[in-house]
Amino acid sequence: MPRGSPSPVRPAAPGRAGGAGAGTPLAGPAPVGGSRRDRDGRRSERLAPYVLVAPAVLIIVVLRLWPLVLGVNFSFTGDGERNGAPVGLDNYTALLDDPLFRTALRNVGLLVLMLPIAVAIPGLLATFIYLRVPGHRLFRSVYFFPAVLSPVIVGAIFNLLMAYDGPLNAVLAHAGIGPVDWLGDPHVAVFAVVGVHVWATFGMALVVFLAGFATLDAALLDAARVDGASLPQTIRHVVVPGLTRTIQFVFITTMIGMLTSMFGLLYVMTGGGPEGSTYLPEYYIWVQQGQMNRPALASAASTALFVIMLVVGLLQISVLRRVGRDD
Amino acid sequence: MKQRALWSVILIAALAVAGCGSASAPDSESGGAGGKLVVWDWKSGEASAASYIEKAKADFAGKHRGVTVEFVAQPFEQYYTLLGAAIQAGKGPDVMLFNGGGQMRDRVDALLPLDEYVGEDKRRLAGWEAFTKDGKIYAAPVTLQGHPIYYNKSLYQKAGLDPERPATRWDEFVAHCAAITKATGAKCFAQGNKEGIGIQFFLSALGSGILSAQEYDDWIAGKRDWTSPGVKRVFSLWKEVNDQGLNNDGANSTAMFNDAFAVFQSGKASHVIGLMSDVGHWKDFAEFLDAANVGVMRSPVVTAGATPSLPYDGGIGYAVAKWTKDPKAAADLVRSLTSTDALKSFYADAGAIAADSTIDVTGAGPAVATIVSGIDGGKPALHVALSSKTVELMGRLSQQLLSGSVTVDEAMKQLAASDQAG
């Protein structure tokens, strides 16, 4: 049997190589050719899944993982005069020595501590809407409205409202309370910015809560009402237990929102100030890279932020998994 | 199947390679050849610079008939990034605009020394220091940037003070401010330190009234003594001014651009440390207060023996790239761009103090005349000599000084450490 036989075989199975044996034997003894095609077919069947996932894997590797590796690698090189030279862990020690970066990390911790408030507000308001307080239809749209505004616009509005000689302080003065330098006092500014962020984003969480309420068993509420439960009792014993999963979901999404999308507000409202008290890691990265021309230090900070997010993400996954098991 | 796999691999590889492609290359070719010069800047696209460019082009056409000039206006936010890429590639514009100081000094390796071409202009133009490195000139100044103290003459009048004779000593200045506040309710300084810029302006505007001439020159030359009483006085005065209520309320939450300027323009403060060119300057203020009411004063003498001067540097200037094919023509274009005629248009339309001291500025009001008269005896601004890292730290410390969460001594210690680290 001549070795160069495949070419006359080809036309017999143009489409699926897997259909071995189905082709009419055009050349050579049928059994030999058949087993060969069989082998080809099995191999391509083995390869097929890899080929099919290749685009996705390549995109992730080339556009995500490879840049990530480059970034981490870059964080071990120097800036300025030591541009490109390996400096070991110098950038990371510089980060830990930098009071600004420590403030940024402390502020992350502060955000985590304020998370329950950021979740309780939309939860409570959604409860009121669900329990049909008068005007609940109006409130539903009013509460959602800020969620459609961009952080830049929200920041600009609150810059005016919270200015030292702005309307908020004017109202406080009427009430006999001294002016508060909302954005100029380092102890107040971070709370002011987080407060504005919560105001601007709680509409989304509210909608999620309302969706959660839709799954709540109305019979339970009616039963509670018949039993003469007060509003706080209804919330404590009926609403909250029924919404455990929704509450957990809102916790996670709110956390992500706080850690990743406050840049616009910070940029517009405080610029990291006063006294660097409102720095968050992403703002710090931007300043080091764009303003201070220290890209390697910025990538060290990015790596640190990545690790933080990784830990937070893993915690969230484990929480979600536990919730899934409870089901 | 195999063929399909092959194709998909090729397709993916092609996509990946295309995706990896960097931003598009600078859109203009290296010029000089074929009688064409390419200029990069961020000004020529503005309407207010049109007649300036027109006049410079006409002047150049008179000298080099066959050479065409193309202006490419880049967005300022990306200007130095784009320029950095062009410099790395070793090709790009023949002539380019720079901010004076660090931005240009960092890139002199790519620039042509202009000393042999601009000799005639040296006396006519001011601000060369900002475009000089190691004794060589790399760009010719177009505008000057500095920090005059502006004051509102009508507030002086309302308080019964002579607006033509502003205070020359600090105690006198504080007394004037008190009189104005009493008569009109206006604060002494419009101060914006939200971005930490207020301290930069304060340091440069009042520095010559606090430091001795020797100390001042040493500071500029890089020999900064952060423990000296003069330097310490700058920062204790900064705190004192705020503690005594001379600043508008909430200085730490007021943005210099442009809330602080708005405070001055609306007559709520009698003084502001502004700029000479671009924004926050005589032309902006004159729109609200009327040119005749905008005054400019030297720093009051805070420490006996100091001689106040106008702090200014070269603002922007044109440089020639090393790779240009016809250096003579490119240098001549720079000279055309800094010709008296062209700069006159720039000063009048764009609201900038031009580098040319022979331009007649009497028509623009007393403020400009006072500024221009100070150019001869002026000195480089103090904060411009600091590294961007130290300036950033100074901004933060200045906010802490105002809020009282750091002492002057502690601030000086941190600044000294940052300044010495480079």
XYZ file of C-alpha atoms in Angstrom:
749
model
C 0.000 0.000 0.000
C 1.529 3.270 -1.067
C 2.050 5.722 1.674
C 0.765 8.775 -0.097
C -2.829 7.643 -0.244
C -4.656 10.172 1.959
C -5.279 12.695 -0.772
C -7.609 10.480 -2.793
C -9.306 9.536 0.497
C -10.092 13.104 1.495
C -12.995 13.844 -0.835
C -14.829 10.861 0.571
C -15.161 12.537 3.984
C -15.154 16.238 3.348
C -17.219 17.258 6.305
C -16.753 15.070 9.310
C -13.606 13.107 9.710
C -15.452 11.333 12.491
C -17.674 9.567 9.994
C -14.983 6.990 9.372
C -15.893 3.981 7.341
C -18.889 5.675 5.796
C -16.906 6.853 2.772
C -16.771 4.666 -0.285
C -13.374 3.086 -0.557
C -11.798 4.866 -3.462
C -8.275 3.675 -3.020
C -6.603 0.859 -1.215
C -8.176 -1.880 0.853
C -11.085 -0.567 2.884
C -10.219 -1.887 6.393
C -6.775 -0.249 6.500
C -8.035 3.128 5.327
C -10.946 2.946 7.740
C -8.893 2.428 10.873
C -6.602 5.271 9.841
C -9.535 7.623 9.478
C -10.794 6.307 12.750
C -7.554 7.320 14.432
C -7.643 10.785 12.823
C -11.191 11.190 13.919
C -10.513 10.247 17.498
C -7.567 12.622 17.681
C -9.502 15.576 16.330
C -12.337 14.762 18.656
C -9.858 14.872 21.486
C -8.509 18.205 20.230
C -11.872 19.788 19.540
C -12.622 20.968 23.093
C -9.231 22.615 23.403
C -9.677 24.405 20.115
C -13.133 25.523 21.126
C -12.058 26.972 24.448
C -8.886 28.422 22.944
C -10.387 31.823 22.051
C -11.650 32.409 25.561
C -8.456 31.125 27.183
C -6.264 33.148 24.826
C -8.226 36.322 25.484
C -7.957 35.814 29.221
C -4.279 34.923 29.089
C -3.212 37.604 26.626
C -5.399 40.462 27.770
C -5.773 39.694 31.473
C -3.210 37.376 32.984
C -0.198 38.408 30.948
C -0.645 42.145 31.693
C -1.194 41.199 35.326
C 2.104 39.318 35.380
C 3.816 42.233 33.639
C 2.326 44.624 36.188
C 3.489 42.577 39.150
C 6.878 42.212 37.534
C 6.982 45.971 36.916
C 6.322 46.627 40.594
C 9.737 45.149 41.374
C 11.533 47.735 39.238
C 12.472 51.308 40.074
C 11.195 54.749 39.105
C 12.975 57.841 37.912
C 16.735 57.404 37.957
C 16.430 53.704 38.700
C 13.952 53.312 35.832
C 13.756 49.674 34.803
C 16.369 48.441 37.258
C 15.282 45.628 39.575
C 14.863 46.964 43.111
C 13.394 43.960 44.897
C 10.804 44.880 47.489
C 11.777 48.569 47.694
C 8.477 49.759 46.250
C 6.520 47.740 48.773
C 8.514 49.047 51.722
C 8.074 52.553 50.296
C 4.324 51.920 50.229
C 4.241 50.830 53.862
C 6.336 53.852 54.833
C 4.021 56.219 52.998
C 1.450 57.675 55.410
C -0.820 58.366 52.428
C -1.007 54.712 51.486
C -1.596 53.740 55.090
C -4.443 56.257 55.203
C -5.835 54.724 52.029
C -5.796 51.257 53.594
C -7.314 52.578 56.811
C -10.093 54.127 54.770
C -10.784 50.740 53.175
C -11.238 49.362 56.684
C -13.528 52.281 57.470
C -15.625 51.480 54.415
C -16.019 47.904 55.601
C -17.153 49.169 58.996
C -19.691 51.474 57.394
C -21.053 48.717 55.208
C -23.912 47.731 57.564
C -25.231 51.302 57.475
C -24.973 51.426 53.702
C -27.027 48.212 53.523
C -29.492 49.076 56.281
C -30.609 52.323 54.649
C -31.924 50.858 51.381
C -33.224 47.814 53.295
C -35.262 49.955 55.657
C -36.587 52.207 52.919
C -37.514 49.204 50.786
C -39.398 47.764 53.756
C -41.428 50.946 54.060
C -42.228 50.883 50.380
C -43.184 47.234 50.597
C -45.437 47.922 53.573
C -47.089 50.649 51.475
C -46.494 53.717 53.533
C -48.445 56.641 52.072
C -46.767 57.887 48.884
C -44.745 54.718 48.387
C -45.030 54.927 44.598
C -43.498 58.385 44.549
C -40.740 57.385 46.941
C -39.843 54.395 44.829
C -38.929 56.536 41.834
C -37.421 59.337 43.922
C -35.110 56.910 45.704
C -33.925 55.407 42.470
C -33.311 58.720 40.748
C -29.753 59.430 42.064
C -28.591 56.056 40.727
C -28.807 57.362 37.176
C -26.552 60.374 37.855
C -22.848 60.116 37.118
C -20.483 60.509 40.089
C -19.068 63.669 38.555
C -22.468 65.356 38.535
C -23.294 64.111 42.022
C -19.910 65.356 43.249
C -20.401 68.770 41.686
C -23.868 69.111 43.247
C -22.636 68.196 46.707
C -19.566 70.406 46.326
C -21.976 73.314 46.114
C -24.286 72.048 48.858
C -21.474 71.262 51.275
C -19.374 74.356 50.606
C -18.390 76.205 53.741
C -20.739 79.055 52.838
C -23.172 76.692 51.115
C -26.856 75.941 51.725
C -26.300 72.986 54.063
C -24.386 75.124 56.538
C -26.964 77.887 56.103
C -29.690 75.467 57.159
C -27.588 74.314 60.119
C -27.011 77.936 61.118
C -30.795 78.434 61.253
C -30.991 75.496 63.600
C -28.321 77.129 65.720
C -25.575 74.644 64.863
C -22.198 76.083 63.959
C -20.895 75.681 60.413
C -19.217 72.369 59.631
C -16.410 72.353 57.097
C -17.789 69.241 55.417
C -15.068 68.835 52.846
C -12.294 70.725 54.616
C -12.187 68.963 57.969
C -10.113 65.774 57.798
C -12.287 64.051 60.411
C -15.508 64.818 58.581
C -14.595 64.752 54.890
C -14.336 60.986 54.493
C -17.748 60.484 56.056
C -19.188 63.217 53.857
C -17.875 61.536 50.722
C -19.025 58.060 51.765
C -22.412 59.517 52.705
C -22.763 61.046 49.273
C -21.702 57.762 47.695
C -24.358 55.899 49.649
C -26.949 58.497 48.660
C -25.956 58.193 45.015
C -25.989 54.399 44.858
C -28.526 53.076 47.335
C -31.271 53.151 44.686
C -29.785 50.087 43.037
C -29.720 48.160 46.314
C -33.269 49.309 46.969
C -34.420 47.738 43.727
C -32.688 44.485 44.648
C -34.437 44.553 48.030
C -37.796 45.170 46.382
C -37.165 42.197 44.127
C -36.365 40.166 47.251
C -39.619 41.257 48.850
C -41.480 39.932 45.838
C -40.399 36.441 46.900
C -41.560 36.982 50.485
C -44.564 34.935 51.542
C -47.467 37.371 51.940
C -49.329 34.868 54.094
C -46.657 35.184 56.787
C -47.049 38.944 56.868
C -50.813 38.633 57.086
C -50.462 36.156 59.878
C -48.178 38.510 61.757
C -50.656 41.305 61.274
C -53.509 39.122 62.538
C -51.421 38.194 65.550
C -51.056 41.886 66.259
C -47.312 42.197 65.683
C -45.971 45.750 65.708
C -43.970 47.121 62.755
C -40.558 46.581 64.414
C -41.629 43.064 65.367
C -42.777 42.336 61.825
C -39.450 43.533 60.438
C -37.410 41.663 63.047
C -39.212 38.317 62.899
C -40.720 38.113 59.426
C -39.005 40.384 56.925
C -35.345 39.948 57.889
C -35.359 36.133 58.108
C -37.190 35.940 54.800
C -34.650 38.141 53.086
C -31.380 36.605 54.296
C -30.121 35.828 50.828
C -31.034 39.221 49.403
C -29.325 40.960 52.295
C -26.163 38.957 51.731
C -26.199 39.730 48.036
C -26.621 43.461 48.695
C -23.767 43.350 51.210
C -21.446 41.948 48.588
C -22.424 44.258 45.744
C -22.309 47.317 48.000
C -18.830 46.337 49.176
C -17.625 45.995 45.613
C -19.200 49.320 44.702
C -17.484 51.095 47.573
C -14.074 49.662 46.805
C -14.121 50.172 43.070
C -16.287 53.095 42.101
C -15.576 55.969 44.430
C -12.811 57.451 42.308
C -15.056 59.910 40.476
C -16.533 61.273 43.701
C -13.131 61.564 45.373
C -11.665 63.294 42.361
C -14.445 65.848 42.168
C -15.196 66.383 45.844
C -11.911 66.285 47.747
C -9.029 65.369 45.472
C -7.842 63.022 48.231
C -7.701 65.872 50.731
C -7.945 67.509 53.135
C -4.577 66.433 54.491
C -4.825 63.271 52.422
C -7.610 62.003 54.671
C -9.898 60.777 51.886
C -7.374 58.737 49.913
C -8.446 55.305 48.716
C -6.039 52.847 47.084
C -7.281 53.463 43.553
C -6.930 57.223 43.996
C -3.439 56.725 45.390
C -2.513 54.635 42.343
C -3.756 57.308 40.005
C -1.833 60.064 41.791
C 1.446 58.132 41.866
C 1.179 57.148 38.239
C -0.185 60.322 36.708
C 0.919 63.140 38.968
C 4.086 61.951 40.649
C 5.390 60.074 37.622
C 6.165 56.958 39.681
C 4.563 54.167 37.639
C 6.464 51.341 39.352
C 5.311 52.433 42.803
C 1.798 52.738 41.388
C 1.949 49.179 40.134
C 3.124 47.988 43.531
C 0.067 49.702 45.010
C -2.085 48.083 42.316
C -0.702 44.694 43.256
C -1.531 45.376 46.903
C -5.060 46.427 45.952
C -5.344 43.301 43.825
C -4.444 41.140 46.799
C -6.996 42.935 48.974
C -9.691 42.456 46.353
C -8.688 38.821 45.980
C -9.155 38.241 49.716
C -12.460 40.102 49.724
C -13.591 38.165 46.661
C -12.685 34.798 48.165
C -14.519 35.670 51.360
C -17.557 36.607 49.336
C -17.437 33.382 47.370
C -17.285 31.369 50.579
C -20.236 33.322 51.974
C -22.230 32.729 48.813
C -21.346 29.043 48.897
C -22.499 28.726 52.471
C -25.759 30.428 51.567
C -26.151 28.006 48.671
C -25.689 25.062 51.063
C -28.283 26.477 53.446
C -30.760 26.140 50.637
C -11.539 19.685 11.242
C -7.823 20.153 11.460
C -8.001 22.876 8.894
C -10.722 24.589 10.856
C -8.691 24.348 13.998
C -5.765 25.814 12.157
C -7.864 28.664 10.855
C -9.336 29.462 14.197
C -5.872 29.490 15.754
C -4.638 31.829 13.043
C -7.677 34.038 13.448
C -7.287 34.201 17.209
C -3.596 34.879 16.947
C -4.291 37.670 14.484
C -6.955 39.134 16.742
C -4.691 38.899 19.758
C -1.848 40.601 17.935
C -4.172 43.323 16.690
C -5.545 43.740 20.200
C -2.082 44.105 21.585
C -1.316 46.908 19.193
C -0.544 50.106 21.009
C -2.166 53.479 20.519
C -1.879 54.888 17.061
C 1.391 56.499 16.194
C 1.760 60.271 16.223
C -0.057 61.489 13.190
C 2.587 63.716 11.731
C 5.745 62.633 10.072
C 9.144 63.859 11.001
C 9.495 67.059 9.073
C 12.281 69.200 7.872
C 12.481 67.361 4.584
C 10.837 68.802 1.539
C 10.712 72.244 3.098
C 8.152 71.462 5.789
C 8.306 72.119 9.505
C 5.911 70.507 11.960
C 5.097 72.277 15.201
C 3.434 70.628 18.201
C 1.725 72.626 20.872
C -1.525 72.868 22.839
C -2.212 76.510 22.096
C -2.559 76.887 18.339
C -6.011 75.300 18.299
C -7.490 77.999 20.515
C -9.321 80.870 18.897
C -7.503 83.370 21.091
C -4.161 82.249 19.676
C -5.205 82.450 16.008
C -3.831 85.873 15.229
C -0.633 85.095 17.124
C -0.008 82.039 14.957
C -0.970 84.007 11.849
C 1.558 86.743 12.575
C 4.318 84.276 13.445
C 3.691 82.396 10.199
C 3.783 85.615 8.170
C 7.035 86.647 9.827
C 8.566 83.249 9.097
C 7.354 83.231 5.489
C 9.273 86.467 4.977
C 12.510 84.721 5.942
C 12.018 81.271 4.425
C 9.846 81.449 1.376
C 9.836 77.786 0.377
C 9.235 76.234 3.774
C 5.698 75.397 4.847
C 4.762 75.223 8.511
C 2.176 72.882 9.946
C 0.818 73.426 13.456
C -0.521 70.355 15.230
C -2.488 71.225 18.358
C -2.462 68.368 20.894
C -4.724 68.153 23.917
C -2.760 69.445 26.892
C -3.621 66.523 29.200
C -1.881 64.135 26.831
C 0.735 66.487 25.457
C 3.770 65.250 27.368
C 2.740 61.617 26.970
C 2.544 62.017 23.205
C 5.752 64.003 23.149
C 7.483 61.355 25.261
C 6.479 58.703 22.718
C 7.744 60.838 19.846
C 11.043 61.425 21.638
C 11.474 57.703 22.330
C 10.849 57.006 18.665
C 13.365 59.665 17.690
C 10.986 61.277 15.262
C 8.220 63.752 15.628
C 7.783 67.505 15.432
C 10.613 69.843 14.500
C 9.486 72.565 16.860
C 7.552 72.020 20.079
C 6.027 73.961 22.919
C 7.146 73.400 26.516
C 6.237 74.586 29.972
C 9.255 76.153 31.573
C 11.201 74.264 34.220
C 11.129 70.535 34.901
C 9.007 69.420 31.956
C 11.594 70.798 29.542
C 14.719 70.081 31.579
C 13.797 66.402 31.758
C 13.848 66.203 27.978
C 16.865 68.273 26.894
C 18.524 65.171 25.463
C 16.114 65.433 22.550
C 16.519 69.173 22.082
C 18.860 71.403 20.139
C 20.743 74.116 22.067
C 19.584 77.444 20.643
C 22.326 79.733 21.947
C 23.818 80.465 18.549
C 20.458 81.364 17.018
C 18.709 83.451 19.647
C 21.555 85.730 20.704
C 19.783 88.812 19.370
C 16.628 88.087 21.331
C 18.263 87.608 24.683
C 17.846 91.155 25.814
C 14.367 91.675 24.352
C 12.814 88.592 25.956
C 12.612 87.661 29.635
C 12.226 84.301 31.326
C 15.180 82.455 29.799
C 16.205 80.772 33.074
C 13.238 78.409 32.962
C 14.401 77.163 29.557
C 18.080 76.855 30.379
C 19.934 73.789 31.579
C 23.633 73.634 32.374
C 24.174 77.053 30.833
C 22.579 76.173 27.501
C 19.318 77.611 26.182
C 16.876 75.069 24.796
C 13.739 77.117 24.185
C 12.688 80.706 23.631
C 10.074 82.079 26.063
C 6.657 83.115 24.786
C 4.898 84.019 28.018
C 5.831 84.574 31.629
C 4.123 82.954 34.572
C 4.265 84.319 38.075
C 2.399 85.180 41.226
C 1.557 88.839 41.745
C -0.580 89.917 44.687
C -3.729 91.471 43.237
C -5.891 93.809 45.257
C -9.305 95.387 44.829
C -8.912 99.153 44.652
C -12.571 99.932 45.172
C -12.509 98.120 48.525
C -9.486 100.214 49.519
C -11.445 103.329 48.615
C -14.497 102.266 50.582
C -12.310 101.793 53.622
C -10.843 105.261 53.185
C -7.409 103.983 52.148
C -5.333 105.282 49.279
C -5.619 102.584 46.588
C -2.463 103.824 44.880
C -0.358 103.294 47.977
C -0.734 99.719 49.180
C 1.104 98.629 52.287
C 4.826 98.019 52.131
C 5.220 96.548 55.630
C 3.389 93.555 57.030
C 1.968 95.295 60.108
C 0.696 98.077 57.856
C -0.820 95.478 55.539
C -2.668 93.771 58.386
C -3.951 97.167 59.558
C -5.234 97.943 56.045
C -6.982 94.586 55.945
C -8.607 95.218 59.299
C -9.858 98.589 58.072
C -11.280 97.031 54.902
C -12.974 94.220 56.807
C -14.475 96.723 59.217
C -15.777 98.973 56.448
C -16.926 96.390 53.905
C -16.931 92.968 55.559
C -14.498 91.696 52.947
C -11.789 89.342 54.142
C -8.131 90.086 53.546
C -7.168 87.118 51.373
C -9.195 84.992 48.990
C -7.522 81.688 49.791
C -8.123 78.325 48.127
C -6.160 75.421 49.542
C -8.403 72.492 48.693
C -5.835 71.137 46.239
C -2.933 72.353 48.359
C -2.144 75.022 45.784
C -2.724 77.939 48.145
C 0.567 77.359 49.952
C 2.501 77.308 46.667
C 1.194 80.727 45.725
C 1.681 82.017 49.275
C 5.263 80.801 49.472
C 6.208 82.344 46.148
C 4.292 85.615 46.494
C 5.402 86.470 50.037
C 8.757 84.674 50.053
C 10.702 87.689 48.811
C 9.292 89.741 51.690
C 10.439 87.184 54.238
C 13.728 85.665 53.049
C 16.901 87.667 52.686
C 18.212 88.069 49.138
C 20.987 85.593 49.878
C 18.579 83.025 51.293
C 16.288 83.461 48.298
C 19.057 82.868 45.769
C 20.343 79.873 47.714
C 16.842 78.366 47.706
C 16.598 78.692 43.928
C 20.106 77.256 43.522
C 19.028 74.166 45.472
C 20.709 74.998 48.790
C 17.580 75.062 50.900
C 17.904 75.343 54.649
C 14.608 74.231 56.127
C 15.751 75.051 59.642
C 16.451 78.724 58.934
C 14.212 81.212 60.728
C 13.224 82.813 57.389
C 11.871 79.619 55.847
C 10.134 78.743 59.074
C 8.580 82.210 59.143
C 6.903 81.579 55.761
C 5.002 78.665 57.207
C 4.252 80.202 60.587
C 2.902 83.257 58.740
C 0.753 80.959 56.609
C -0.815 79.605 59.786
C -0.986 83.009 61.454
C -2.861 84.558 58.522
C -5.530 81.885 58.790
C -5.696 81.930 62.589
C -6.212 85.676 62.574
C -9.171 85.277 60.246
C -7.506 87.025 57.308
C -8.471 84.214 54.895
C -11.981 83.515 53.701
C -13.705 80.809 55.755
C -13.070 77.200 54.859
C -9.808 77.738 52.970
C -9.126 74.000 53.067
C -12.367 73.245 51.254
C -12.165 76.118 48.765
C -10.661 75.283 45.386
C -8.079 77.767 44.108
C -9.361 77.195 40.550
C -11.703 78.915 40.508
C -13.615 79.302 43.774
C -10.922 81.388 45.458
C -10.661 83.638 42.421
C -14.447 83.954 42.450
C -14.293 85.161 46.060
C -11.933 87.935 44.984
C -13.866 88.789 41.842
C -17.093 89.141 43.772
C -15.511 91.596 46.190
C -15.672 89.280 49.202
C -11.933 89.517 49.704
C -9.594 92.420 49.128
C -6.465 90.502 48.023
C -5.654 87.374 46.106
C -2.418 85.805 44.998
C -3.073 85.075 41.357
C -1.246 84.240 38.172
C 0.184 86.355 35.364
C -0.941 84.282 32.393
C -3.630 81.808 31.304
C -6.208 82.015 34.143
C -6.742 83.746 37.465
C -5.039 86.902 36.286
C -5.483 90.614 35.506
C -7.647 89.976 32.459
C -10.044 87.625 34.274
C -10.310 89.938 37.274
C -10.818 93.027 35.088
C -13.904 91.423 33.574
C -15.617 91.519 36.956
C -13.984 94.372 38.806
C -13.108 96.697 35.915
C -9.482 97.043 34.861
C -9.034 100.316 36.748
C -9.955 98.640 40.035
C -7.478 95.784 39.819
C -4.229 96.687 41.497
C -0.991 94.754 41.856
C 1.309 95.144 44.830
C 4.680 93.820 45.873
C 4.892 91.599 48.893
C 4.889 93.631 52.106
C 8.172 93.389 54.002
C 7.661 90.814 56.741
C 11.259 90.439 57.905
C 13.309 93.633 58.045
C 15.999 93.680 55.402
C 14.142 91.674 52.774
C 13.680 93.228 49.332
C 10.350 92.185 47.807
C 10.395 91.282 44.126
C 8.005 89.869 41.564
C 8.222 86.053 41.497
C 8.026 84.769 37.936
C 9.461 82.225 35.526
C 9.309 81.571 31.830
C 5.794 80.250 31.244
C 5.768 78.506 27.901
C 8.375 78.506 25.161
C 9.207 76.861 21.854
C 12.108 74.427 21.472
C 13.711 72.727 18.480
C 14.101 68.960 18.221
C 17.528 67.482 17.752
C 16.387 65.399 14.794
C 15.169 68.278 12.640
C 16.767 68.297 9.206
C 17.158 72.046 8.917
C 18.054 73.462 12.348
C 18.501 76.970 10.998
C 14.976 77.116 9.579
C 13.503 75.578 12.730
C 15.350 78.054 14.932
C 14.131 80.884 12.738
C 10.589 79.629 13.199
C 11.107 79.766 16.967
C 12.361 83.329 16.556
C 9.264 84.195 14.508
C 7.073 82.679 17.199
C 8.721 84.983 19.722
C 8.800 88.089 17.521
C 7.453 91.271 19.056
C 4.579 91.481 16.617
C 3.361 87.948 17.246
C 3.734 88.191 21.018
C 1.770 91.423 21.017
C -1.213 89.536 19.608
C -0.771 86.766 22.108
C -0.722 89.198 25.015
C -3.767 91.104 23.764
C -5.948 88.129 22.754
C -5.010 85.319 25.105
C -4.505 87.381 28.249
C -0.914 86.490 28.953
C 2.103 88.464 30.026
C 4.315 88.025 26.988
C 8.004 87.439 27.422
C 8.770 90.515 25.322
C 9.413 93.492 27.592
C 9.237 95.991 24.680
C 5.495 95.433 24.152
C 3.435 98.473 25.077
C 0.957 97.411 27.755
C -0.324 100.785 28.913
C -3.751 100.177 27.401
C -4.570 97.169 29.559
C -4.895 98.925 32.887
C -2.660 99.575 35.865
C -2.292 95.939 36.928
C -0.463 94.856 33.795
C 1.738 97.941 33.863
C 2.765 97.180 37.453
C 3.470 93.542 36.624
C 5.560 94.385 33.577
C 7.515 97.013 35.497
C 8.449 94.310 37.996
C 9.828 91.894 35.446
C 13.294 93.442 35.360
C 13.893 93.041 39.083
C 11.932 89.812 39.359
C 13.236 86.470 40.544
C 12.226 82.838 39.911
C 9.310 81.633 42.040
C 10.263 79.649 45.142
C 7.833 76.754 44.804
C 8.839 76.052 41.197
C 12.264 74.997 42.449
C 10.793 72.158 44.531
C 10.271 68.613 43.273
C 6.694 67.546 42.546
C 6.867 65.139 45.491
C 7.839 67.870 47.931
C 5.205 70.202 46.499
C 2.555 67.544 47.056
C 3.713 66.987 50.635
C 3.784 70.740 51.205
C 0.174 70.934 50.032
C -0.919 68.325 52.543
C 1.111 69.814 55.391
C -0.280 73.267 54.623
C -3.789 71.887 55.151
C -2.679 70.309 58.413
C -1.151 73.600 59.517
C -4.448 75.369 58.919
C -6.437 72.752 60.816
C -3.849 72.658 63.574
C -3.060 68.952 63.342
C 0.653 69.538 62.787
C 3.099 72.054 64.227
C 5.291 74.292 62.097
C 8.411 72.538 63.396
C 7.082 69.104 62.515
C 6.081 70.328 59.045
C 9.553 71.748 58.452
C 11.105 68.451 59.474
C 8.993 66.468 57.016
C 9.617 68.951 54.206
C 13.355 68.897 54.818
C 13.374 65.100 54.660
C 11.377 65.065 51.435
C 13.465 67.822 49.834
C 16.731 66.129 50.685
C 15.533 62.772 49.410
C 15.207 64.412 46.015
